């Protein structure tokens, strides 16, 4: 039975929600002050001022990270958030995994900080040209190694790949959004001159419900940052009713998210321990409500990991919550100004080619070459057998000093499917992982689908609506009422490649999980998606859908189900001269562009360290921010 408070009038409910948020704010501040007041170091008491920044204090870290002003109006779409505009409550305690360490951006931007002498430089192959593979190659090339990238597809990019069809339409797999805590990826983009290709979005996460009803998490709070702006966002969101807000607040107030404000590493340890259960199990156990799961957390889980809260690990979701709670910029969204190939991959490829890296497309690695002991156990990788470009000639045996397999889960499982290689425990455990199917649907219209307020504007199409000037919602959007949990109008969000003069919206919708869509024809998938667009935007029935495209991917992100984190391998393997990269490999983040970038940096650091030491079988985790001593060439 609900308390009478939940049966009050809406106006009273709003103030009660604010009261709940206020109670949480007091709790957070009390915990921080209490912790600081009782914390003593070996040399004496810790100053409260030194231990953390108060709400009135202004963090300067992002003035160094990003530069440029933050505008609620987003006048300059290429402006970037300066976290100095936010008054974050600081974090007490260490951050050994570096999830909050913004200096990682500088490390990623500057490169490995070493140039190997001639006698240490090696010939290295990177199998796979996704972000993980290209980032690995960047650091290895900067260190002086000779690097070849071998890619089975006819285009680079992996799961972030995009291409142009025969009619000039830009097509991609998935919908790629850059969270503000992508410190490593942002550093890489700065290194290759691509960071300015990101367009800043309003600091809101908008939910579109059936009939065009909107809900949102609006993090804008006049410059006040985490965690207070997050509390305000939840308290004022129309996406949840008062009952769900209350129970949502109860669950989050008793979660590791609060502990993270006073002991980030301790909270992360607690989060890792929760990998054995689903987010739903954890949330309901903490007092959360089913309504919160269905109306808010399921769309977010599906957008992050392509599976819902009943199936996603609590660790995955709570890792994101930790970052949102302590870093204001973590919840800020950016999107590329155009396609991933043009505005992310091309700058990286140019950087690699300038350093002598060879990118070989259309070559499939069929077999790993290795030495083995008397029991058949692989001891040392020496190269691989690969198809020739186009497959018109005999396969080629290619010898390398070191090999990096920078693949996704289905790719690495195919590569390692050798009886001897599977004798290696670390490799066999990879087969405990699987991947989620996803379908990406593009629908172009002769008007602006997400314009809900003015029908004339919705139907107005001219040649001057590029650069985000068209009507509608210029942001990532979520929905709890259709099968595409996240979507966007790319003609608005990323107009340089996706806006076409004289045409309107290009809706890109990600169907997750995509299991039921895999057997369907692309025509049926497009028709069903169009009906779902009409369900969310009834006025769009007055527009004509002029073009459709569907990309089905049977295996995409690795399935972050409970109990799977322990099967993720380190980048350095037990087999000499063989390394792994890819967002599924172990890095203390989720499967994402940032996770892929982190894995590439980890793999490169391990290789450079082993090159200097003359060993590659220690099996120890690589240190992302290890700083090798520079050696003169």
Coordinates of C-alpha atoms in Angstrom, one line a residue:
X1 CA 0.0 0.0 0.0
X2 CA 1.3 3.4 -0.9
X3 CA 1.6 6.2 1.6
X4 CA -1.0 9.0 1.2
X5 CA 1.8 11.3 -0.1
X6 CA 1.6 9.6 -3.4
X7 CA -2.0 10.4 -3.9
X8 CA -1.5 14.2 -3.7
X9 CA -2.1 16.6 -6.5
X10 CA 0.5 17.0 -9.2
X11 CA 1.6 20.5 -7.9
X12 CA 2.2 19.0 -4.4
X13 CA 4.0 16.0 -6.0
X14 CA 6.5 18.3 -7.7
X15 CA 7.4 19.9 -4.4
X16 CA 7.6 16.5 -2.7
X17 CA 10.0 15.3 -5.5
X18 CA 12.2 18.3 -4.8
X19 CA 12.0 17.6 -1.1
X20 CA 13.3 14.0 -1.8
X21 CA 16.1 15.5 -3.9
X22 CA 16.9 17.9 -1.2
X23 CA 17.1 15.1 1.3
X24 CA 19.6 13.3 -0.9
X25 CA 21.7 16.4 -1.3
X26 CA 21.9 16.8 2.5
X27 CA 22.8 13.1 2.7
X28 CA 25.6 13.5 0.2
X29 CA 27.0 16.6 1.8
X30 CA 26.7 15.0 5.2
X31 CA 28.6 11.9 4.1
X32 CA 31.3 13.9 2.5
X33 CA 31.7 16.3 5.4
X34 CA 31.5 13.5 7.9
X35 CA 34.1 11.5 6.1
X36 CA 36.5 14.4 5.7
X37 CA 36.1 15.5 9.3
X38 CA 37.0 12.0 10.6
X39 CA 39.8 11.3 8.1
X40 CA 43.3 11.5 9.4
X41 CA 46.5 10.9 7.4
X42 CA 49.7 9.6 8.9
X43 CA 50.9 13.2 9.2
X44 CA 47.8 14.8 10.6
X45 CA 44.3 15.8 9.7
X46 CA 43.2 16.3 6.2
X47 CA 42.0 19.8 5.4
X48 CA 38.4 19.9 4.2
X49 CA 39.4 22.4 1.6
X50 CA 42.2 20.3 0.4
X51 CA 40.2 17.1 0.4
X52 CA 37.5 18.2 -1.9
X53 CA 36.0 21.1 -3.7
X54 CA 32.8 22.5 -2.2
X55 CA 29.7 23.4 -4.3
X56 CA 30.9 26.9 -4.6
X57 CA 34.3 25.9 -5.8
X58 CA 35.0 25.9 -9.5
X59 CA 37.0 23.0 -11.0
X60 CA 39.6 24.0 -13.5
X61 CA 40.4 20.6 -14.9
X62 CA 38.3 21.0 -18.1
X63 CA 39.8 24.4 -19.0
X64 CA 42.9 22.2 -19.7
X65 CA 40.9 19.3 -21.0
X66 CA 38.6 21.0 -23.5
X67 CA 38.9 24.7 -23.6
X68 CA 36.1 26.9 -25.0
X69 CA 32.8 28.0 -23.4
X70 CA 29.8 25.9 -22.5
X71 CA 26.5 27.5 -23.7
X72 CA 23.1 26.3 -22.7
X73 CA 21.9 27.7 -26.0
X74 CA 24.6 25.9 -28.0
X75 CA 25.2 28.7 -30.4
X76 CA 28.5 27.2 -31.6
X77 CA 27.9 23.5 -32.2
X78 CA 31.6 22.8 -32.1
X79 CA 32.0 24.5 -28.7
X80 CA 33.0 22.1 -26.0
X81 CA 32.1 21.9 -22.3
X82 CA 34.6 23.4 -20.0
X83 CA 34.2 21.6 -16.7
X84 CA 35.4 24.7 -15.1
X85 CA 31.8 26.0 -15.8
X86 CA 30.5 23.3 -13.4
X87 CA 30.9 23.4 -9.6
X88 CA 31.5 19.7 -9.0
X89 CA 31.8 18.3 -5.5
X90 CA 35.3 16.7 -5.6
X91 CA 36.1 13.1 -4.9
X92 CA 38.0 11.9 -1.9
X93 CA 40.2 8.8 -2.2
X94 CA 42.1 7.2 -5.0
X95 CA 41.2 6.2 -8.6
X96 CA 43.6 3.4 -9.4
X97 CA 41.9 2.5 -12.7
X98 CA 42.0 6.1 -13.9
X99 CA 38.3 6.3 -14.8
X100 CA 38.3 9.9 -13.5
X101 CA 41.8 10.7 -14.4
X102 CA 41.6 13.5 -17.0
X103 CA 45.3 13.4 -17.5
X104 CA 44.6 10.3 -19.5
X105 CA 43.5 12.7 -22.2
X106 CA 46.9 14.3 -22.3
X107 CA 48.6 10.9 -22.3
X108 CA 46.5 9.8 -25.3
X109 CA 47.1 13.0 -27.1
X110 CA 50.9 13.0 -26.5
X111 CA 51.5 9.4 -27.4
X112 CA 53.7 6.8 -25.6
X113 CA 56.5 9.2 -24.8
X114 CA 59.3 7.0 -26.2
X115 CA 61.3 6.5 -29.4
X116 CA 62.9 3.1 -29.5
X117 CA 66.5 2.6 -30.7
X118 CA 66.9 1.0 -34.0
X119 CA 67.9 -2.4 -32.6
X120 CA 64.6 -2.5 -30.6
X121 CA 62.3 -1.6 -33.4
X122 CA 60.2 -4.5 -34.7
X123 CA 57.7 -5.5 -37.4
X124 CA 54.3 -5.8 -35.9
X125 CA 50.9 -6.8 -37.3
X126 CA 47.6 -5.5 -36.0
X127 CA 44.7 -7.7 -37.1
X128 CA 41.6 -5.5 -37.3
X129 CA 41.2 -1.8 -38.1
X130 CA 38.6 -0.8 -35.5
X131 CA 39.3 1.9 -33.0
X132 CA 41.3 -0.5 -30.8
X133 CA 43.5 -1.6 -33.7
X134 CA 44.1 1.9 -35.1
X135 CA 44.9 3.3 -31.6
X136 CA 47.3 0.4 -30.9
X137 CA 49.0 1.1 -34.3
X138 CA 49.3 4.8 -33.5
X139 CA 51.3 4.3 -30.3
X140 CA 53.4 1.5 -31.8
X141 CA 54.3 3.6 -34.9
X142 CA 55.1 6.7 -32.7
X143 CA 57.4 4.5 -30.7
X144 CA 59.3 3.5 -33.9
X145 CA 57.9 0.1 -34.8
X146 CA 57.0 -0.9 -38.3
X147 CA 53.3 -1.6 -38.3
X148 CA 50.9 -3.3 -40.8
X149 CA 47.1 -3.3 -40.2
X150 CA 45.3 -6.2 -41.7
X151 CA 41.5 -5.8 -42.2
X152 CA 39.0 -8.3 -43.7
X153 CA 36.5 -5.7 -44.7
X154 CA 36.8 -3.2 -47.5
X155 CA 36.5 -0.3 -45.1
X156 CA 38.1 0.5 -41.7
X157 CA 36.4 1.3 -38.4
X158 CA 35.1 -2.0 -37.0
X159 CA 31.8 -1.5 -35.2
X160 CA 32.1 2.2 -35.8
X161 CA 32.5 1.6 -39.5
X162 CA 30.7 3.7 -42.1
X163 CA 30.7 3.8 -45.9
X164 CA 29.0 5.5 -48.9
X165 CA 26.5 3.5 -51.0
X166 CA 26.3 3.6 -54.8
X167 CA 23.8 6.5 -54.6
X168 CA 26.0 8.7 -52.3
X169 CA 24.2 8.0 -49.0
X170 CA 26.4 7.6 -45.9
X171 CA 25.6 4.4 -44.1
X172 CA 26.9 3.3 -40.7
X173 CA 26.4 0.5 -38.2
X174 CA 24.9 1.7 -34.9
X175 CA 24.5 5.2 -33.6
X176 CA 27.7 6.7 -32.2
X177 CA 27.5 9.2 -29.3
X178 CA 30.5 10.5 -27.4
X179 CA 30.1 10.9 -23.6
X180 CA 32.0 13.6 -21.9
X181 CA 34.1 11.0 -19.9
X182 CA 35.6 9.6 -23.1
X183 CA 39.0 11.1 -21.9
X184 CA 41.2 8.6 -23.8
X185 CA 39.3 8.8 -27.1
X186 CA 39.2 12.6 -26.9
X187 CA 43.0 12.6 -26.4
X188 CA 43.4 10.4 -29.5
X189 CA 41.1 12.7 -31.5
X190 CA 43.1 15.7 -30.4
X191 CA 46.3 14.0 -31.5
X192 CA 45.0 13.5 -35.0
X193 CA 43.2 16.8 -35.2
X194 CA 39.7 15.4 -35.1
X195 CA 38.4 16.7 -31.8
X196 CA 36.9 19.8 -33.5
X197 CA 34.7 17.4 -35.5
X198 CA 32.5 16.9 -32.5
X199 CA 29.3 18.8 -32.0
X200 CA 28.2 19.6 -28.5
X201 CA 24.6 18.8 -27.6
X202 CA 22.3 20.3 -24.9
X203 CA 23.1 18.8 -21.5
X204 CA 19.8 16.8 -21.5
X205 CA 18.8 13.2 -22.1
X206 CA 15.4 13.3 -23.8
X207 CA 12.9 10.5 -23.8
X208 CA 10.2 10.5 -26.6
X209 CA 7.1 8.6 -25.5
X210 CA 4.1 7.4 -27.5
X211 CA 2.1 10.2 -29.0
X212 CA 5.0 12.7 -28.8
X213 CA 5.0 13.1 -25.1
X214 CA 8.4 14.1 -23.8
X215 CA 10.3 13.3 -20.7
X216 CA 13.9 14.2 -19.9
X217 CA 16.8 14.2 -17.6
X218 CA 17.8 17.8 -17.7
X219 CA 21.2 18.3 -16.1
X220 CA 21.4 22.0 -16.7
X221 CA 21.6 23.8 -13.3
X222 CA 23.1 27.2 -13.9
X223 CA 26.7 25.9 -13.7
X224 CA 26.2 23.7 -10.6
X225 CA 27.6 20.3 -11.3
X226 CA 27.6 16.7 -10.1
X227 CA 26.1 15.3 -8.1
X228 CA 23.6 18.1 -7.5
X229 CA 22.6 18.6 -11.1
X230 CA 21.9 14.9 -11.4
X231 CA 19.7 14.9 -8.4
X232 CA 17.8 17.9 -9.8
X233 CA 17.5 16.0 -13.2
X234 CA 15.9 13.0 -11.6
X235 CA 13.7 15.0 -9.2
X236 CA 12.2 17.2 -12.0
X237 CA 12.0 14.6 -14.8
X238 CA 8.5 14.0 -16.3
X239 CA 9.6 10.5 -17.4
X240 CA 8.9 9.1 -14.0
X241 CA 5.8 9.5 -11.8
X242 CA 6.2 10.5 -8.2
X243 CA 6.1 7.0 -6.8
X244 CA 8.8 5.8 -9.2
X245 CA 10.9 8.9 -8.4
X246 CA 10.7 8.1 -4.7
X247 CA 11.7 4.5 -5.0
X248 CA 14.4 5.4 -7.6
X249 CA 15.8 7.9 -5.1
X250 CA 15.8 5.2 -2.4
X251 CA 17.7 2.8 -4.6
X252 CA 20.3 5.2 -5.7
X253 CA 20.8 6.7 -2.3
X254 CA 21.8 3.3 -0.9
X255 CA 24.0 2.4 -3.9
X256 CA 27.8 2.6 -4.4
X257 CA 27.1 5.8 -6.3
X258 CA 27.0 7.7 -3.0
X259 CA 30.0 5.9 -1.6
X260 CA 31.9 6.9 -4.8
X261 CA 31.8 10.5 -3.6
X262 CA 33.8 9.7 -0.5
X263 CA 35.8 6.6 -1.7
X264 CA 35.8 6.1 -5.4
X265 CA 38.0 3.0 -5.5
X266 CA 36.0 1.4 -2.7
X267 CA 32.8 2.0 -4.5
X268 CA 34.2 0.5 -7.7
X269 CA 35.2 -2.6 -5.8
X270 CA 31.6 -2.8 -4.6
X271 CA 30.4 -2.4 -8.2
X272 CA 32.7 -5.1 -9.5
X273 CA 31.3 -7.5 -6.9
X274 CA 27.8 -6.9 -8.4
X275 CA 28.8 -8.4 -11.8
X276 CA 27.1 -11.7 -10.8
X277 CA 23.5 -10.2 -10.8
X278 CA 21.4 -8.2 -13.2
X279 CA 20.8 -4.5 -12.8
X280 CA 17.1 -5.3 -12.2
X281 CA 17.9 -7.7 -9.4
X282 CA 20.2 -5.1 -7.7
X283 CA 17.8 -2.2 -8.2
X284 CA 14.7 -4.0 -6.9
X285 CA 16.7 -5.4 -4.0
X286 CA 17.6 -1.8 -3.1
X287 CA 14.0 -0.7 -3.1
X288 CA 13.7 0.5 -6.7
X289 CA 10.4 0.2 -8.7
X290 CA 9.5 -1.7 -11.8
X291 CA 8.2 1.5 -13.3
X292 CA 11.6 3.1 -13.1
X293 CA 13.1 0.1 -14.9
X294 CA 10.6 0.2 -17.7
X295 CA 10.3 3.9 -18.3
X296 CA 13.9 5.1 -17.8
X297 CA 16.5 2.4 -17.1
X298 CA 15.6 0.0 -19.8
X299 CA 16.1 2.5 -22.6
X300 CA 19.4 3.6 -21.2
X301 CA 20.6 0.0 -20.7
X302 CA 19.6 -0.8 -24.3
X303 CA 21.4 2.2 -25.6
X304 CA 24.6 1.4 -23.7
X305 CA 24.8 -2.4 -24.0
X306 CA 22.0 -3.4 -26.4
X307 CA 20.3 -5.5 -23.7
X308 CA 17.7 -4.6 -21.1
X309 CA 18.0 -4.3 -17.3
X310 CA 16.7 -7.8 -16.8
X311 CA 19.7 -9.1 -18.6
X312 CA 22.5 -6.6 -18.2
X313 CA 25.1 -6.8 -15.4
X314 CA 24.6 -4.5 -12.5
X315 CA 28.3 -3.7 -12.8
X316 CA 27.9 -2.3 -16.3
X317 CA 25.1 0.1 -15.4
X318 CA 26.6 1.2 -12.0
X319 CA 30.0 1.9 -13.6
X320 CA 28.2 4.6 -15.7
X321 CA 26.3 5.9 -12.7
X322 CA 29.6 6.3 -10.8
X323 CA 30.9 8.6 -13.5
X324 CA 27.7 10.6 -13.9
X325 CA 27.7 11.1 -10.1
X326 CA 31.1 12.6 -9.8
X327 CA 31.9 14.2 -13.2
X328 CA 29.5 16.7 -14.6
X329 CA 30.9 16.4 -18.1
X330 CA 30.4 12.6 -18.1
X331 CA 26.7 13.0 -18.9
X332 CA 27.3 15.6 -21.6
X333 CA 26.8 14.3 -25.2
X334 CA 28.6 15.0 -28.4
X335 CA 28.1 13.6 -31.9
X336 CA 30.3 13.8 -35.0
X337 CA 29.6 16.5 -37.4
X338 CA 29.3 13.9 -40.2
X339 CA 30.0 10.2 -40.8
X340 CA 32.6 8.3 -38.7
X341 CA 34.7 7.5 -41.7
X342 CA 35.1 11.1 -42.8
X343 CA 35.4 12.8 -39.4
X344 CA 37.0 10.1 -37.2
X345 CA 38.7 7.4 -39.2
X346 CA 40.2 9.5 -42.0
X347 CA 42.2 11.7 -39.7
X348 CA 43.5 8.6 -37.9
X349 CA 44.4 6.9 -41.1
X350 CA 46.2 10.0 -42.4
X351 CA 48.2 10.1 -39.1
X352 CA 49.1 6.4 -39.5
X353 CA 50.1 6.7 -43.1
X354 CA 52.4 9.7 -42.3
X355 CA 54.2 7.3 -39.9
X356 CA 54.6 4.5 -42.5
X357 CA 51.7 2.3 -41.3
X358 CA 50.3 0.1 -44.0
X359 CA 46.5 -0.4 -44.0
X360 CA 45.7 -3.6 -46.0
X361 CA 41.9 -3.9 -46.6
X362 CA 40.1 -7.0 -47.9
X363 CA 42.6 -9.4 -46.3
X364 CA 41.2 -12.1 -44.0
X365 CA 43.6 -13.8 -41.5
X366 CA 42.8 -17.5 -41.7
X367 CA 45.4 -19.1 -39.3
X368 CA 47.8 -18.0 -36.6
X369 CA 51.3 -19.4 -37.0
X370 CA 53.0 -20.4 -33.8
X371 CA 55.7 -22.6 -32.2
X372 CA 54.6 -25.2 -29.7
X373 CA 56.0 -27.4 -27.0
X374 CA 56.0 -31.2 -26.9
X375 CA 52.4 -31.2 -25.7
X376 CA 51.2 -29.0 -28.5
X377 CA 50.8 -26.0 -26.3
X378 CA 51.5 -22.8 -28.2
X379 CA 54.6 -21.0 -26.9
X380 CA 55.4 -18.3 -29.4
X381 CA 53.4 -16.6 -32.2
X382 CA 55.4 -16.0 -35.4
X383 CA 52.8 -14.7 -37.8
X384 CA 49.8 -15.8 -39.7
X385 CA 48.3 -16.9 -43.0
X386 CA 46.1 -14.3 -44.7
X387 CA 44.2 -14.1 -47.9
X388 CA 45.4 -11.8 -50.7
X389 CA 43.4 -8.7 -51.5
X390 CA 40.4 -9.8 -53.5
X391 CA 41.1 -13.5 -52.8
X392 CA 42.4 -14.0 -56.4
X393 CA 45.8 -15.4 -55.5
X394 CA 47.0 -18.1 -53.1
X395 CA 47.0 -17.3 -49.3
X396 CA 50.1 -15.8 -48.0
X397 CA 52.2 -16.7 -44.9
X398 CA 53.2 -13.5 -43.2
X399 CA 56.0 -13.4 -40.6
X400 CA 56.0 -10.8 -37.8
X401 CA 57.9 -10.2 -34.6
X402 CA 54.6 -9.5 -32.7
X403 CA 50.9 -9.9 -33.5
X404 CA 48.0 -8.0 -32.0
X405 CA 44.5 -9.4 -32.5
X406 CA 42.3 -6.3 -32.3
X407 CA 39.0 -7.9 -33.0
X408 CA 35.5 -8.1 -31.6
X409 CA 34.1 -11.2 -29.8
X410 CA 33.0 -13.2 -32.9
X411 CA 36.3 -12.2 -34.7
X412 CA 38.6 -13.4 -31.9
X413 CA 36.6 -16.6 -31.4
X414 CA 37.0 -17.5 -35.1
X415 CA 40.7 -16.6 -35.1
X416 CA 41.5 -18.7 -32.0
X417 CA 39.4 -21.7 -33.0
X418 CA 42.4 -24.0 -33.2
X419 CA 42.7 -27.1 -30.9
X420 CA 46.1 -26.1 -29.7
X421 CA 45.3 -22.4 -29.1
X422 CA 42.2 -23.4 -27.2
X423 CA 44.5 -25.3 -24.8
X424 CA 45.5 -21.9 -23.4
X425 CA 43.0 -21.2 -20.5
X426 CA 42.9 -17.5 -21.2
X427 CA 41.8 -18.2 -24.8
X428 CA 39.3 -20.8 -24.0
X429 CA 37.6 -18.5 -21.5
X430 CA 36.9 -16.1 -24.4
X431 CA 34.3 -18.6 -25.7
X432 CA 32.2 -17.9 -22.6
X433 CA 31.5 -14.5 -24.1
X434 CA 28.9 -13.8 -26.8
X435 CA 27.7 -10.8 -28.7
X436 CA 24.3 -9.1 -29.2
X437 CA 22.6 -8.7 -32.6
X438 CA 21.5 -5.2 -33.6
X439 CA 19.8 -3.7 -36.6
X440 CA 20.4 -0.1 -37.7
X441 CA 17.6 1.5 -39.7
X442 CA 17.9 4.8 -41.7
X443 CA 14.7 6.6 -42.8
X444 CA 14.8 9.8 -44.8
X445 CA 11.7 12.1 -45.0
X446 CA 10.5 15.1 -47.0
X447 CA 10.1 17.1 -43.7
X448 CA 11.3 17.3 -40.1
X449 CA 10.0 14.4 -38.1
X450 CA 11.0 15.6 -34.6
X451 CA 9.4 19.1 -35.0
X452 CA 6.4 18.7 -32.7
X453 CA 5.3 22.3 -32.2
X454 CA 4.8 23.8 -35.6
X455 CA 3.3 21.8 -38.5
X456 CA 4.3 24.4 -41.1
X457 CA 7.9 24.2 -39.9
X458 CA 7.8 20.4 -40.0
X459 CA 6.9 20.6 -43.7
X460 CA 9.3 23.4 -44.6
X461 CA 12.3 22.1 -46.6
X462 CA 14.8 24.4 -48.3
X463 CA 18.4 24.5 -49.2
X464 CA 19.5 26.4 -46.1
X465 CA 18.8 24.0 -43.3
X466 CA 22.3 22.5 -42.9
X467 CA 24.6 23.0 -39.9
X468 CA 21.8 22.3 -37.5
X469 CA 19.6 25.1 -38.7
X470 CA 16.6 22.8 -39.4
X471 CA 13.7 22.5 -36.9
X472 CA 13.4 19.6 -34.6
X473 CA 15.5 17.9 -31.8
X474 CA 19.2 18.1 -32.2
X475 CA 20.3 15.5 -29.8
X476 CA 20.4 11.8 -29.0
X477 CA 16.9 10.6 -28.1
X478 CA 15.6 7.6 -26.1
X479 CA 12.3 5.8 -26.0
X480 CA 10.6 3.3 -23.7
X481 CA 7.7 2.7 -26.1
X482 CA 9.3 1.3 -29.3
X483 CA 12.0 -1.3 -30.2
X484 CA 14.6 1.3 -31.0
X485 CA 15.8 2.5 -27.5
X486 CA 18.0 5.2 -28.9
X487 CA 17.7 7.2 -32.1
X488 CA 18.5 10.6 -33.7
X489 CA 17.8 12.8 -36.7
X490 CA 21.3 12.7 -38.3
X491 CA 20.3 15.5 -40.7
X492 CA 20.2 17.7 -37.6
X493 CA 22.8 16.1 -35.3
X494 CA 25.5 15.3 -37.9
X495 CA 24.6 17.4 -40.9
X496 CA 27.9 17.6 -42.8
X497 CA 27.3 14.2 -44.4
X498 CA 23.7 13.4 -43.5
X499 CA 21.8 16.5 -44.4
X500 CA 20.8 16.7 -48.1
X501 CA 19.6 20.0 -49.6
X502 CA 15.9 20.0 -50.4
X503 CA 15.2 17.0 -48.1
X504 CA 14.4 16.6 -44.4
X505 CA 15.1 14.3 -41.5
X506 CA 17.3 11.3 -41.7
X507 CA 16.1 9.2 -38.7
X508 CA 18.7 6.7 -37.6
X509 CA 17.1 4.1 -35.3
X510 CA 18.9 1.3 -33.5
X511 CA 16.8 -1.8 -32.9
X512 CA 18.0 -3.5 -29.7
X513 CA 18.2 -6.3 -29.0
X514 CA 17.9 -7.3 -32.6
X515 CA 17.3 -11.0 -32.3
X516 CA 13.7 -11.0 -33.6
X517 CA 14.7 -8.8 -36.6
X518 CA 17.6 -11.0 -37.9
X519 CA 15.3 -13.4 -39.8
X520 CA 13.3 -10.6 -41.3
X521 CA 13.9 -9.0 -44.7
X522 CA 15.3 -5.5 -44.8
X523 CA 12.0 -4.2 -46.3
X524 CA 9.9 -5.6 -43.4
X525 CA 12.3 -4.2 -40.9
X526 CA 12.1 -0.7 -42.5
X527 CA 8.3 -0.9 -42.6
X528 CA 8.1 -1.8 -38.9
X529 CA 10.5 0.9 -37.9
X530 CA 8.5 3.5 -39.9
X531 CA 5.4 2.5 -38.0
X532 CA 7.2 2.9 -34.7
X533 CA 8.4 6.4 -35.8
X534 CA 4.8 7.3 -36.5
X535 CA 3.9 6.0 -33.0
X536 CA 6.3 8.4 -31.4
X537 CA 5.7 11.3 -33.8
X538 CA 2.0 11.1 -35.0
X539 CA 2.5 14.2 -37.1
X540 CA 5.1 12.4 -39.2
X541 CA 2.3 10.5 -40.9
X542 CA 1.8 13.7 -42.9
X543 CA 5.3 13.3 -44.3
X544 CA 6.6 11.0 -46.9
X545 CA 9.5 8.5 -46.3
X546 CA 11.6 8.9 -49.4
X547 CA 14.5 6.4 -48.7
X548 CA 15.3 3.6 -46.3
X549 CA 18.3 1.5 -45.4
X550 CA 18.9 -1.4 -43.0
X551 CA 22.1 -2.8 -41.7
X552 CA 21.8 -6.1 -39.8
X553 CA 24.7 -7.1 -37.6
X554 CA 24.2 -10.6 -36.1
X555 CA 27.0 -10.1 -33.5
X556 CA 27.8 -6.6 -32.3
X557 CA 28.7 -5.5 -28.7
X558 CA 29.7 -8.3 -26.4
X559 CA 26.8 -9.3 -24.2
X560 CA 27.5 -7.7 -20.8
X561 CA 25.5 -10.3 -18.9
X562 CA 26.0 -11.2 -15.3
X563 CA 29.1 -13.2 -14.5
X564 CA 30.9 -12.5 -17.8
X565 CA 33.4 -9.9 -16.6
X566 CA 35.8 -12.5 -15.3
X567 CA 36.1 -14.1 -18.8
X568 CA 37.5 -10.9 -20.4
X569 CA 41.2 -11.4 -21.2
X570 CA 44.1 -9.1 -20.5
X571 CA 45.8 -7.4 -23.4
X572 CA 49.1 -9.3 -22.8
X573 CA 48.6 -13.0 -23.3
X574 CA 50.5 -16.1 -22.0
X575 CA 51.8 -16.8 -25.5
X576 CA 55.0 -14.9 -26.4
X577 CA 54.6 -12.2 -29.0
X578 CA 50.8 -12.3 -29.1
X579 CA 48.5 -9.6 -27.7
X580 CA 44.8 -8.7 -27.7
X581 CA 42.9 -5.5 -28.1
X582 CA 39.2 -4.7 -28.4
X583 CA 36.6 -3.3 -26.1
X584 CA 35.7 -6.8 -24.9
X585 CA 39.2 -7.2 -23.4
X586 CA 39.7 -6.2 -19.8
X587 CA 39.6 -2.4 -19.1
X588 CA 37.6 -1.0 -16.3
X589 CA 34.9 0.4 -18.5
X590 CA 32.1 -0.9 -20.7
X591 CA 32.1 -2.1 -24.4
X592 CA 32.2 1.3 -26.1
X593 CA 34.4 3.5 -28.2
X594 CA 36.1 4.6 -25.1
X595 CA 36.6 1.0 -24.0
X596 CA 38.1 0.2 -27.4
X597 CA 40.5 3.1 -27.2
X598 CA 41.6 2.2 -23.7
X599 CA 42.2 -1.4 -24.8
X600 CA 44.4 -0.2 -27.7
X601 CA 46.5 2.0 -25.4
X602 CA 46.9 -0.9 -22.9
X603 CA 48.0 -3.2 -25.7
X604 CA 50.5 -0.7 -27.1
X605 CA 51.9 0.0 -23.6
X606 CA 52.4 -3.8 -23.0
X607 CA 54.2 -4.2 -26.3
X608 CA 56.5 -1.3 -25.8
X609 CA 57.3 -2.5 -22.2
X610 CA 58.0 -6.0 -23.5
X611 CA 60.1 -4.7 -26.3
X612 CA 62.3 -2.9 -23.9
X613 CA 62.5 -5.9 -21.6
X614 CA 62.8 -8.5 -24.3
X615 CA 59.9 -10.5 -22.8
X616 CA 56.2 -10.8 -23.6
X617 CA 54.8 -13.6 -21.5
X618 CA 54.5 -12.2 -18.0
X619 CA 50.7 -12.1 -18.2
X620 CA 50.6 -9.0 -15.9
X621 CA 48.1 -6.4 -16.7
X622 CA 49.5 -3.5 -18.7
X623 CA 49.4 -0.1 -17.1
X624 CA 47.6 2.4 -19.3
X625 CA 49.6 5.4 -17.9
X626 CA 52.9 3.7 -17.6
X627 CA 55.5 6.2 -18.8
X628 CA 58.5 4.5 -20.3
X629 CA 61.9 6.2 -20.1
X630 CA 62.7 7.8 -23.4
X631 CA 65.5 6.1 -25.3
X632 CA 67.5 8.0 -27.8
X633 CA 67.4 6.6 -31.3

